[in-house]
Coordinates of C-alpha atoms and ligand atoms in Angstrom, one line a residue:
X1 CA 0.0 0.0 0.0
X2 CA 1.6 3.0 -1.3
X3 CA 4.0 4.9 1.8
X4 CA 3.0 2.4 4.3
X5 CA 3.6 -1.7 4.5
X6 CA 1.7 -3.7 6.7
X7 CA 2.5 -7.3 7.8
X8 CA 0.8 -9.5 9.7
X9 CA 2.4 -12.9 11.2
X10 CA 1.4 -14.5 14.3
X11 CA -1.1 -12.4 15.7
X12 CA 1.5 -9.3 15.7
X13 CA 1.0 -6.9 12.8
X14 CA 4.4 -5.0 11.5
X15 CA 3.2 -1.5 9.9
X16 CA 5.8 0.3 8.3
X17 CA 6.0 3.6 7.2
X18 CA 8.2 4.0 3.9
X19 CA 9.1 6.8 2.4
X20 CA 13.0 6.6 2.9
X21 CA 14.0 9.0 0.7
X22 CA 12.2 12.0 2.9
X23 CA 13.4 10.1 5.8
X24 CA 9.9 8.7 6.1
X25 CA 8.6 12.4 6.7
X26 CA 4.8 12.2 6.9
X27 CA 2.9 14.1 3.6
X28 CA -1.1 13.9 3.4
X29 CA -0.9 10.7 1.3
X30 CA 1.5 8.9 4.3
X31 CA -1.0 10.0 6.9
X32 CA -3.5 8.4 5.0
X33 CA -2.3 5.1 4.1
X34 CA -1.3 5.2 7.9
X35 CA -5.3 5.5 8.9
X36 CA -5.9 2.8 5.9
X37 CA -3.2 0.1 7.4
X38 CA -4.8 0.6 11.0
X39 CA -8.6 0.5 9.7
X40 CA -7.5 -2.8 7.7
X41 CA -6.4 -4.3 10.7
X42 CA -8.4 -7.8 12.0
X43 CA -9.4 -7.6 15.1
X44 CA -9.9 -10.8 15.4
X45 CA -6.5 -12.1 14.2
X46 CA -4.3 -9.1 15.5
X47 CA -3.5 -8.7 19.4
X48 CA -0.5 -6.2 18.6
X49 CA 0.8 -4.2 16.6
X50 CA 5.1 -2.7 15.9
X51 CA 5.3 1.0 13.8
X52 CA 8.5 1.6 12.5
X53 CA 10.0 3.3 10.2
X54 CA 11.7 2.3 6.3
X55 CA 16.0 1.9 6.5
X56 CA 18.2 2.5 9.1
X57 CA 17.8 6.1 9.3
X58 CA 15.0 7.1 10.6
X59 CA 11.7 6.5 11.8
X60 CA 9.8 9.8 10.9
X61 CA 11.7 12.6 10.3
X62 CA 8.8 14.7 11.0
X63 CA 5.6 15.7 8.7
X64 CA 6.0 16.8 5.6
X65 CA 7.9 20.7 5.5
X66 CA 7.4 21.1 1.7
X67 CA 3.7 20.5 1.8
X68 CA 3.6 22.9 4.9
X69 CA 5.2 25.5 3.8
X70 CA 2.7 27.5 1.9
X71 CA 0.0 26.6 4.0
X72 CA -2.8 29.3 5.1
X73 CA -4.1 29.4 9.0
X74 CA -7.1 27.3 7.7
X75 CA -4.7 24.8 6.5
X76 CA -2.4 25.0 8.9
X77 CA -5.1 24.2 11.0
X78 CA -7.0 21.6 9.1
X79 CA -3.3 19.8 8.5
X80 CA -2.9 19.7 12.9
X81 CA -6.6 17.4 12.9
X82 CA -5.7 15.1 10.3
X83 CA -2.6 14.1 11.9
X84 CA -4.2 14.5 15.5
X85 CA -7.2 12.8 14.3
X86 CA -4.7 10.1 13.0
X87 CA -2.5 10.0 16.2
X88 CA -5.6 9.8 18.5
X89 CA -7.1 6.5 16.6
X90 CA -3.7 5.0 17.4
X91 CA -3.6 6.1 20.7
X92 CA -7.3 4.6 20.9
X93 CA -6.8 1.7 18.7
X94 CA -8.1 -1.3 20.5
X95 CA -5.0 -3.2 20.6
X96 CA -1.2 -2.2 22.1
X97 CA 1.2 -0.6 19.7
X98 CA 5.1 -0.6 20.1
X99 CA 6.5 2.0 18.3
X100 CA 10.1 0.8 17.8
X101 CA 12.0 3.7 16.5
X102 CA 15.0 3.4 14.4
X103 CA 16.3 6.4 13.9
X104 CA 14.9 10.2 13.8
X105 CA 12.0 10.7 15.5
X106 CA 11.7 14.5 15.1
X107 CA 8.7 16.9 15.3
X108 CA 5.6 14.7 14.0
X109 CA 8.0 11.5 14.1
X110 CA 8.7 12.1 18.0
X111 CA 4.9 12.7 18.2
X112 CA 3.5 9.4 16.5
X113 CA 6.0 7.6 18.5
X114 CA 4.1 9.2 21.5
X115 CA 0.2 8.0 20.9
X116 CA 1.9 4.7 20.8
X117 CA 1.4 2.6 24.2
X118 CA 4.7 1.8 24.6
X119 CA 8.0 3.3 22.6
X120 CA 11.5 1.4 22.1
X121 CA 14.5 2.8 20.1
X122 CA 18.0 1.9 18.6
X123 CA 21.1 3.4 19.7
X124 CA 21.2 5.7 17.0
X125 CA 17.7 7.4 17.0
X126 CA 16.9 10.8 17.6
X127 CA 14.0 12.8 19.6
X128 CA 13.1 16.5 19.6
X129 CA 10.1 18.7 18.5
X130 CA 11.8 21.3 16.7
X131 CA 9.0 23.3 15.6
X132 CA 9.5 26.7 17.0
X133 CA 12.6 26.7 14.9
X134 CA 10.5 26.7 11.7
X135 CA 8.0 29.0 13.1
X136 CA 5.3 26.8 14.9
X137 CA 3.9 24.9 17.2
X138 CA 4.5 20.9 17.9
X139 CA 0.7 20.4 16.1
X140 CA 0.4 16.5 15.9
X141 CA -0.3 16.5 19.7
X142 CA 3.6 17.1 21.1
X143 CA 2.4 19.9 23.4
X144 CA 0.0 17.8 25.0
X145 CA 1.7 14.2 24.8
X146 CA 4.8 15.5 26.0
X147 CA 4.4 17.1 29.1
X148 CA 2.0 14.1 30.2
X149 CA 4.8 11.3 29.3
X150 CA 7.9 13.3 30.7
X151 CA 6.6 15.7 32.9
X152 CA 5.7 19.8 31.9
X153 CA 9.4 21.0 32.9
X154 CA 11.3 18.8 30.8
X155 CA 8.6 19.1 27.7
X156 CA 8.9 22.6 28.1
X157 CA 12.6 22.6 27.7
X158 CA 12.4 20.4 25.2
X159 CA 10.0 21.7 22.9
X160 CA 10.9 25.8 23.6
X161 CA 14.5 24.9 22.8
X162 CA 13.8 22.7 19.9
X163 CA 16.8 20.8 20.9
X164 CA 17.4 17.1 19.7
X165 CA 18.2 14.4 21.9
X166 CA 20.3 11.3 21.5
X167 CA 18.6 7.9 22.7
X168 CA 20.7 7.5 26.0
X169 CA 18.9 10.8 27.1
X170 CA 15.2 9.4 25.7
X171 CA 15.5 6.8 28.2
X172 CA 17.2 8.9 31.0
X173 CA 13.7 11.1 30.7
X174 CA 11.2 8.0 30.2
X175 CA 10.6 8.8 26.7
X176 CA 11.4 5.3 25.8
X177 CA 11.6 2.1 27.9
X178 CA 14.4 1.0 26.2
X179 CA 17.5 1.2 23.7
X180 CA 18.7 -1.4 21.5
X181 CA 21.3 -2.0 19.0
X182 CA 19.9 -0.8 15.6
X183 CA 20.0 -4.2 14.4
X184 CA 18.1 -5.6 17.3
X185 CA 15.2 -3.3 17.6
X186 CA 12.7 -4.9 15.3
X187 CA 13.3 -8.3 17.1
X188 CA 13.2 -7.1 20.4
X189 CA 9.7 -5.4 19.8
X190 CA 8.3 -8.3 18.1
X191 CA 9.4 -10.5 20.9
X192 CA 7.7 -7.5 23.3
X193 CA 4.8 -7.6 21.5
X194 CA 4.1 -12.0 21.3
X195 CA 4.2 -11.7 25.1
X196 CA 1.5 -9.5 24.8
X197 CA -0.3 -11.3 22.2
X198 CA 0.3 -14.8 24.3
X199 CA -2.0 -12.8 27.1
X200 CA -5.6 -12.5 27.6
X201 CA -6.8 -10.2 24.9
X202 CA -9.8 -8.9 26.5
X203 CA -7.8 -8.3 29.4
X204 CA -5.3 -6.7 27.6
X205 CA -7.2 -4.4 25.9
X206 CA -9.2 -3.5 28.8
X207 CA -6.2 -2.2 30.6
X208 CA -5.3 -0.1 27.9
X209 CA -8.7 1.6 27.9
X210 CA -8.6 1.6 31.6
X211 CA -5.2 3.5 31.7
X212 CA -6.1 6.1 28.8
X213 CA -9.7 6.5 29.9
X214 CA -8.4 6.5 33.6
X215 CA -6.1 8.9 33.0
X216 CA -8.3 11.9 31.4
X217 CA -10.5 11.4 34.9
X218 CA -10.0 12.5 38.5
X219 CA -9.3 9.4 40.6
X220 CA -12.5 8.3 42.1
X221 CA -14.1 7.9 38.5
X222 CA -10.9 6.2 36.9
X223 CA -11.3 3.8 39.5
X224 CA -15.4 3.5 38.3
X225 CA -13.7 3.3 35.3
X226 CA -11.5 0.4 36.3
X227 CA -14.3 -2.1 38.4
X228 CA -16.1 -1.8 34.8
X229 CA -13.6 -3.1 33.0
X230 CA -12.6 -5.5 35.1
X231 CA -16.3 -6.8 35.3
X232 CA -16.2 -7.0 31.8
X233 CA -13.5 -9.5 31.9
X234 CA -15.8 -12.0 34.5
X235 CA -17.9 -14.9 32.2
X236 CA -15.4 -14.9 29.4
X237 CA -13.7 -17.8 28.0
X238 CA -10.4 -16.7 28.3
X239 CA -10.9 -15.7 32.4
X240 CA -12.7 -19.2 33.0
X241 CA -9.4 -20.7 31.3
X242 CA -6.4 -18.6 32.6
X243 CA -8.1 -18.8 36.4
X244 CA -8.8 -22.9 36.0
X245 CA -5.7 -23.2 34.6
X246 CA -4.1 -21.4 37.8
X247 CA -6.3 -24.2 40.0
X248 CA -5.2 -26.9 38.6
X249 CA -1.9 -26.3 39.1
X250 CA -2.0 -25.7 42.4
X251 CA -3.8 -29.3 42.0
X252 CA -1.1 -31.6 40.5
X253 CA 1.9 -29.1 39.3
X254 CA 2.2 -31.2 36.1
X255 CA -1.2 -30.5 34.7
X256 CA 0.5 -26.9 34.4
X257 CA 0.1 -25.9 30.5
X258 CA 0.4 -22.3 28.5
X259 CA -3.4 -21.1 28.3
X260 CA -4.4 -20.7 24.8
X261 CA -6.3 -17.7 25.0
X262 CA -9.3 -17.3 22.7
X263 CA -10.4 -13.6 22.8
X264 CA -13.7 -14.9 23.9
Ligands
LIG1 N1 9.9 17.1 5.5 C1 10.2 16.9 4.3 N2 11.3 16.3 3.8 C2 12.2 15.9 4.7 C3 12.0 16.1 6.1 C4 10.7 16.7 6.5 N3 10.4 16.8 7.8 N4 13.0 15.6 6.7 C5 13.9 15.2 5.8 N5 13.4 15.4 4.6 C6 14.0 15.1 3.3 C7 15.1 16.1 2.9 O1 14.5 17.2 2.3 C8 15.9 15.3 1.9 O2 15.3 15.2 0.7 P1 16.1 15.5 -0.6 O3 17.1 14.4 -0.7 O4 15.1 15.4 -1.7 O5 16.8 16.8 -0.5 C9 15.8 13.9 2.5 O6 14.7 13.8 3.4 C10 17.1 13.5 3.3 O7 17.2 14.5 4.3 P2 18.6 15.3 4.5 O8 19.4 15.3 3.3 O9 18.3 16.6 5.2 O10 19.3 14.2 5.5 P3 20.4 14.6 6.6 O11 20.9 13.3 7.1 O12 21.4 15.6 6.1 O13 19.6 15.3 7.8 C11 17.7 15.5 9.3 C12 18.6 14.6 8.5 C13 18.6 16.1 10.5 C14 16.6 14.7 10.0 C15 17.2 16.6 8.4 O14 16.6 16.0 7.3 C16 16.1 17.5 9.1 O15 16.5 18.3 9.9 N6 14.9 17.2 8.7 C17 13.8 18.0 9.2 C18 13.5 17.6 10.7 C19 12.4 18.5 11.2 O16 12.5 19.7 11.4 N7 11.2 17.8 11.5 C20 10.1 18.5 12.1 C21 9.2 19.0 11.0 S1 7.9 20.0 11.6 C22 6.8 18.9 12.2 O17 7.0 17.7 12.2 C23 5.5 19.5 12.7 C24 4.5 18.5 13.2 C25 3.2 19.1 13.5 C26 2.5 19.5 12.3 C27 1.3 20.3 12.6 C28 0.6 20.7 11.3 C29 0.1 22.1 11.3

């Protein structure tokens, strides 16, 4: 599909954004076969998904300058909700997403990377939100993602500097979770992301809605917001399963086997 592959192998889909020779910068058309590799996504067949990025250069070098360059306020504007409109299904999307980042990961690059769930890098990527250097704002949701992942201080810095950081830094500010050799990365979040997929999947997507939802909240409804989602696990295939299985081995140790969950 034109600027984006999508593979899917053992539950775990790999979408890959590729358009190397911008350094996988995101145009209209990228953004859109983005939105058209999530919506094609089964549900049924899928339990997680890795974004990356095309080469060993980057992941997204940020969206697309030449296309934003003559833009009008209207546009400008209109060109922030498609990619926040974009960013915010991912962020929703039902299932996790690993955002393993190989490379640059500058302005809208560092911003996908952060309505992923969880984001993993190789040693040589790159971070920053250099906006205010080309005269605007971080508009693909960096003003608000930022200061929620790292803290308002450091986001602040960060973003009114438009200063890059290397990947040792990322992780020193719990940007990522963690740093691999370049050649590694993939592996490592495809290994992350069968774990997840060898889990519950009803229960795993309910505490991904019970984090984001929680978070928005004050704490007496996130925790509302919690009990119903952990009520909506009760009566399901996969609960009877995981809990008998749990019994039996208390039972006789060697009836101990790896639940195949059934998302249902
Ligand atoms: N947009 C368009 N093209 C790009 C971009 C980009 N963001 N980044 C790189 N490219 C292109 C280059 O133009 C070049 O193309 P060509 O070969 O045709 O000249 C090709 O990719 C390779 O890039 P370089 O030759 O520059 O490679 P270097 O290794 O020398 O440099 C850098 C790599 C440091 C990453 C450099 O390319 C760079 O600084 N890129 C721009 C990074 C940046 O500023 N990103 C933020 C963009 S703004 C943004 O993301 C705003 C998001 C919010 C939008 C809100 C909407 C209103």
């Amino acid at each position: 599909m034109g600027f984006v592959n999508c593979e899917v192998k053992d539950k775990i889909a790999v979408i890959t954004i590729n358009r190397p020779e911008a350094l996988n910068a995101l145009n209209s058309q990228v953004l859109d076969d983005l939105e058209a590799a999530f919506d094609g996504l089964d549900l049924e067949v899928v339990r997680a998904v890795v974004l990356t990025g095309a080469g060993e250069k980057s992941f997204v070098a940020g969206a697309d300058i030449g296309e934003m360059s003559t833009l009008s306020k209207a546009e400008g504007e209109a060109f922030g909700k498609k990619g926040n409109d974009i960013f915010r299904k991912i962020e929703q999307f039902p299932v996790p997403v690993i955002a393993a980042i190989n490379g640059f990961a500058l302005g809208g690059g560092c911003e996908i990377s952060m309505s992923c769930d969880i984001r993993i890098c190789s040693e040589n990527a790159m971070f920053g939100q250099p906006e205010v250097g080309l005269g605007i704002t971080p508009g693909f949701g960096g003003t608000q993602r930022l200061a929620r992942l790292i803290g308002a201080g450091m986001a602040k810095q960060l973003i009114y500097t438009a200063k890059n950081i290397k990947a040792d830094e990322a992780y020193r500010i719990g940007l990522v979770n963690a740093v691999y050799p370049q050649e590694e990365l993939l592996a490592e979040a495809e290994k992350m992301a069968s774990k997840i997929a060898a889990n519950a999947p009803i229960a795993v997507r309910a505490c991904k809605k019970a984090i984001n939802d929680g978070l928005q909240v004050n704490i007496d409804d996130a925790l509302v917001i919690e009990e119903k989602l952990f009520g909506s696990c009760f009566e399901s295939y996969d609960q009877r399963e995981g809990m008998a299985n749990f019994l039996r081995k208390k039972d006789d140790p060697a009836k101990v086997k790896v639940v195949d969950f059934q998302n249902k």
